[in-house]
Each structure stands twice: as C-alpha cells, then as structure tokens.
Coordinates of N, CA and C in Angstrom, one line a residue:
X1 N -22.3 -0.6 -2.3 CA -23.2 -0.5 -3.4 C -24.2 0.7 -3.2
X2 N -24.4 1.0 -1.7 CA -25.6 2.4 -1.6 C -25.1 3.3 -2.3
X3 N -23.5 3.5 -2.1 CA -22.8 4.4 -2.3 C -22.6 4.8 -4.0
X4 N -22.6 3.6 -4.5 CA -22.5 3.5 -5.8 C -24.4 4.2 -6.7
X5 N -24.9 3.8 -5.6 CA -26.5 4.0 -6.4 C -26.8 5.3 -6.1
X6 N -26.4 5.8 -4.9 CA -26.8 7.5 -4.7 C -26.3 8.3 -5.8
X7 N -24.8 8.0 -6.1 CA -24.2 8.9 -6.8 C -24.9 9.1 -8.1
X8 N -24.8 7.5 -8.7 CA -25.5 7.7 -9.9 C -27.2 8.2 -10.0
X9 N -28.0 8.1 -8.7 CA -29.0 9.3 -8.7 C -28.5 10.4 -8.2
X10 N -27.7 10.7 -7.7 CA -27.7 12.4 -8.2 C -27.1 12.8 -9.1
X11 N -26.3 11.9 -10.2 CA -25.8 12.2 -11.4 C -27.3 12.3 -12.3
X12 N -28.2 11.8 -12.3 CA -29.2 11.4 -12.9 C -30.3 13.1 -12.4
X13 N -30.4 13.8 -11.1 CA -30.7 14.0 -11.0 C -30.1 15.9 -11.0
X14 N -29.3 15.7 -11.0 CA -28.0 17.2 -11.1 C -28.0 17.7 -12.4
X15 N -27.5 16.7 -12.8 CA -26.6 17.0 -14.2 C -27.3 16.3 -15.3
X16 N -28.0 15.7 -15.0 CA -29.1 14.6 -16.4 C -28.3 13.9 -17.4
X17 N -27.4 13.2 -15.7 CA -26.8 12.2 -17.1 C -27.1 10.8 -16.2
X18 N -27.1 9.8 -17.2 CA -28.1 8.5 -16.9 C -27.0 7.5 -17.6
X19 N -26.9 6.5 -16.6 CA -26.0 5.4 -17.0 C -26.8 5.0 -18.4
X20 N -25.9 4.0 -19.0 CA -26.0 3.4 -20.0 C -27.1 2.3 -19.7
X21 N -25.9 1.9 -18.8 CA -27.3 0.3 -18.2 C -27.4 0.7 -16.7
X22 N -28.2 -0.6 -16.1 CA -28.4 -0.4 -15.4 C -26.8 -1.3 -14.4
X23 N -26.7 -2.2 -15.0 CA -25.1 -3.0 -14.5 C -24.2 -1.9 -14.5
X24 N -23.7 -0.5 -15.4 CA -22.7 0.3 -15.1 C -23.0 0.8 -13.2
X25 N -24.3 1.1 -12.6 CA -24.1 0.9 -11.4 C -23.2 -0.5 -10.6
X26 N -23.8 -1.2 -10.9 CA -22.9 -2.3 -10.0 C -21.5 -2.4 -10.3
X27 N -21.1 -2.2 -11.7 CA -19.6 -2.1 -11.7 C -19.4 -0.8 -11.0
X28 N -19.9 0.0 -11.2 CA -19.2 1.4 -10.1 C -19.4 1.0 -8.7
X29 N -20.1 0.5 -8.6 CA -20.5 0.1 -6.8 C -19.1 -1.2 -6.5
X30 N -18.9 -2.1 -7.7 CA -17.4 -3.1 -7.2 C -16.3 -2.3 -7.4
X31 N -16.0 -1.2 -8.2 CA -15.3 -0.5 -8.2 C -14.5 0.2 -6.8
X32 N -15.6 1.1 -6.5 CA -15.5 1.6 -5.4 C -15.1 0.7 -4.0
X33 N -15.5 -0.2 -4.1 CA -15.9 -1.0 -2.8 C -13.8 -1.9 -2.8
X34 N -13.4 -1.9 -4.4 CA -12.1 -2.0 -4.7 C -11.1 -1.3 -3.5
X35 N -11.3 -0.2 -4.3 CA -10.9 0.9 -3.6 C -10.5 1.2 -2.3
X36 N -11.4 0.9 -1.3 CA -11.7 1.3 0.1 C -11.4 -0.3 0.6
X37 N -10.9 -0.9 -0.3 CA -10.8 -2.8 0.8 C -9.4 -2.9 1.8
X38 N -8.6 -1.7 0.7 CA -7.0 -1.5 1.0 C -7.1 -0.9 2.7
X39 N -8.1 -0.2 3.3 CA -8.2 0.3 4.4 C -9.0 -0.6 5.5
X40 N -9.2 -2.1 5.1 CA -10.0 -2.8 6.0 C -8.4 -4.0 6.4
X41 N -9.0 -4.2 7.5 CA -8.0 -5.5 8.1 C -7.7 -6.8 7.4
X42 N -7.2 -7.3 7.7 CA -7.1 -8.7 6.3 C -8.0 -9.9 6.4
X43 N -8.9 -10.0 7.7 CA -10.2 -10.6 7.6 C -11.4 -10.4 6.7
X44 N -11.3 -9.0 7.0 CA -12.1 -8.3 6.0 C -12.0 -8.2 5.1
X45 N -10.5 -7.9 4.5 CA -10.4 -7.7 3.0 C -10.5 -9.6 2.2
X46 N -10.8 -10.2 3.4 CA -10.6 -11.8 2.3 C -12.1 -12.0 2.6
X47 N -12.8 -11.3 3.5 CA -14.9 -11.9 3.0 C -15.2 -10.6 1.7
X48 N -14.4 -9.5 1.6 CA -14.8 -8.6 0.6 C -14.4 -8.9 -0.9
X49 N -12.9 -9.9 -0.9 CA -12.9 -10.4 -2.1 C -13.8 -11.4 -2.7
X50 N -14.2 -12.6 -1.4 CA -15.1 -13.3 -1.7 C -16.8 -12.8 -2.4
X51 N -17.1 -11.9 -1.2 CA -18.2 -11.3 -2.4 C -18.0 -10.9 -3.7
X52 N -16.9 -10.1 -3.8 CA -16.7 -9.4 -4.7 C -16.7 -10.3 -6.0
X53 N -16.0 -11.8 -5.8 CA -15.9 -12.9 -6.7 C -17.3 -13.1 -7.0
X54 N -18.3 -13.7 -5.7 CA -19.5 -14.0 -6.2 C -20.5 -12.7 -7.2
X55 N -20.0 -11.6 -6.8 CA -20.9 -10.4 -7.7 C -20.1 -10.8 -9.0
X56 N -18.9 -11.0 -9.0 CA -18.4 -10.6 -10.5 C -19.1 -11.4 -11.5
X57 N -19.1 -13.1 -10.9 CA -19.6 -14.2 -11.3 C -21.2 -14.2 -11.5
X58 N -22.0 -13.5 -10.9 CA -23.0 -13.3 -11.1 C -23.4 -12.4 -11.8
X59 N -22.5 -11.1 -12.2 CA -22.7 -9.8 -13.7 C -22.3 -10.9 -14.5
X60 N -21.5 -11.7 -14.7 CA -20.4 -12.4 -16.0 C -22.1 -13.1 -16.7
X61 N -22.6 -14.0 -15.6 CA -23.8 -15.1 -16.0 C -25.1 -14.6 -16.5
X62 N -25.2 -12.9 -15.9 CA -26.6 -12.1 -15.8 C -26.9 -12.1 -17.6
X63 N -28.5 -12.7 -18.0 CA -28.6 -12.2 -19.0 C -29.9 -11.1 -18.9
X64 N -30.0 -10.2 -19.3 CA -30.8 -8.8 -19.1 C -32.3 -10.0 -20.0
X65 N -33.3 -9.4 -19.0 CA -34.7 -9.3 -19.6 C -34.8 -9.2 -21.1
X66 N -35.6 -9.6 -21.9 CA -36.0 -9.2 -22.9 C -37.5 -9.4 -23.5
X67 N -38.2 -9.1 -21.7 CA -39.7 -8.6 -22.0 C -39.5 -6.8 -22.1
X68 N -40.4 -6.5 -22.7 CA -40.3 -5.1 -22.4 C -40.7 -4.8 -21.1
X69 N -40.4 -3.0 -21.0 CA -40.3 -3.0 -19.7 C -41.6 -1.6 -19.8
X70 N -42.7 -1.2 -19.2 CA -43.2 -0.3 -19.2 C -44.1 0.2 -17.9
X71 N -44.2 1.0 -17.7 CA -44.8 1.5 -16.7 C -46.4 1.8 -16.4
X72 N -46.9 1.2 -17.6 CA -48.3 1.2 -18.0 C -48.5 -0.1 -17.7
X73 N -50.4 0.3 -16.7 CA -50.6 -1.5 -16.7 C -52.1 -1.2 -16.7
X74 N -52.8 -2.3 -17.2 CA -54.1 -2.7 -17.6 C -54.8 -2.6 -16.8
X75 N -56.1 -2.0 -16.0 CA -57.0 -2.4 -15.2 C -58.3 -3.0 -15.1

C-alpha cells in the first residue's frame, strides 16, 4: 500500500495528474500487492490473500462521506 500511495504522489506531484478518488489508490495498492504475491512462499501467499479478501470486502461495503470536506475552520 506505501508503494501504491507514493506513486500516486509523485504522479500528483510530477506530472499533475490526481486520481479520480481517493479508493483508485487502494485498488492500485491491491493491485500491485497481486502482482508480487506470485514471489512469496505459499504461507505467505495464503495470509496475503486473506487480507487481500478482507480489503476487498471492506472497498465493496465503504460508503464515501457526504459531509463536505474543507480545509477551513472556525476559530
């Protein structure tokens, strides 16, 4: 997931381009993490699927805020 969040800040920060949402990081972060499971032992690759189930299950249920969101605050 670090791996997934750096890129998309230096995509954000290089090139000025800005995910859509903020979950297109976390699917690029399970993406990746896909990827690289094929090079772990088969211990590993069965606690990586297991997260990987509870993150999926947890994007599937996530419903996004719908306070706004601002960076201004009252004093």
């Amino acid at each position: 997931m670090s791996w997934a969040i750096w890129r998309a800040r230096n995509k954000m920060a290089i090139e000025k381009s800005f995910p859509k949402t903020p979950l297109d990081v976390i699917w690029s972060g399970i993406s990746f993490v896909q990827k690289w499971r094929l090079l772990l032992n088969e211990a590993e690759q069965t606690e990586i699927d297991g997260l990987g189930m509870k993150m999926k299950t947890w994007l599937d249920n996530f419903l996004p805020s719908e306070a706004p969101v601002s960076d201004i605050v009252e004093l």
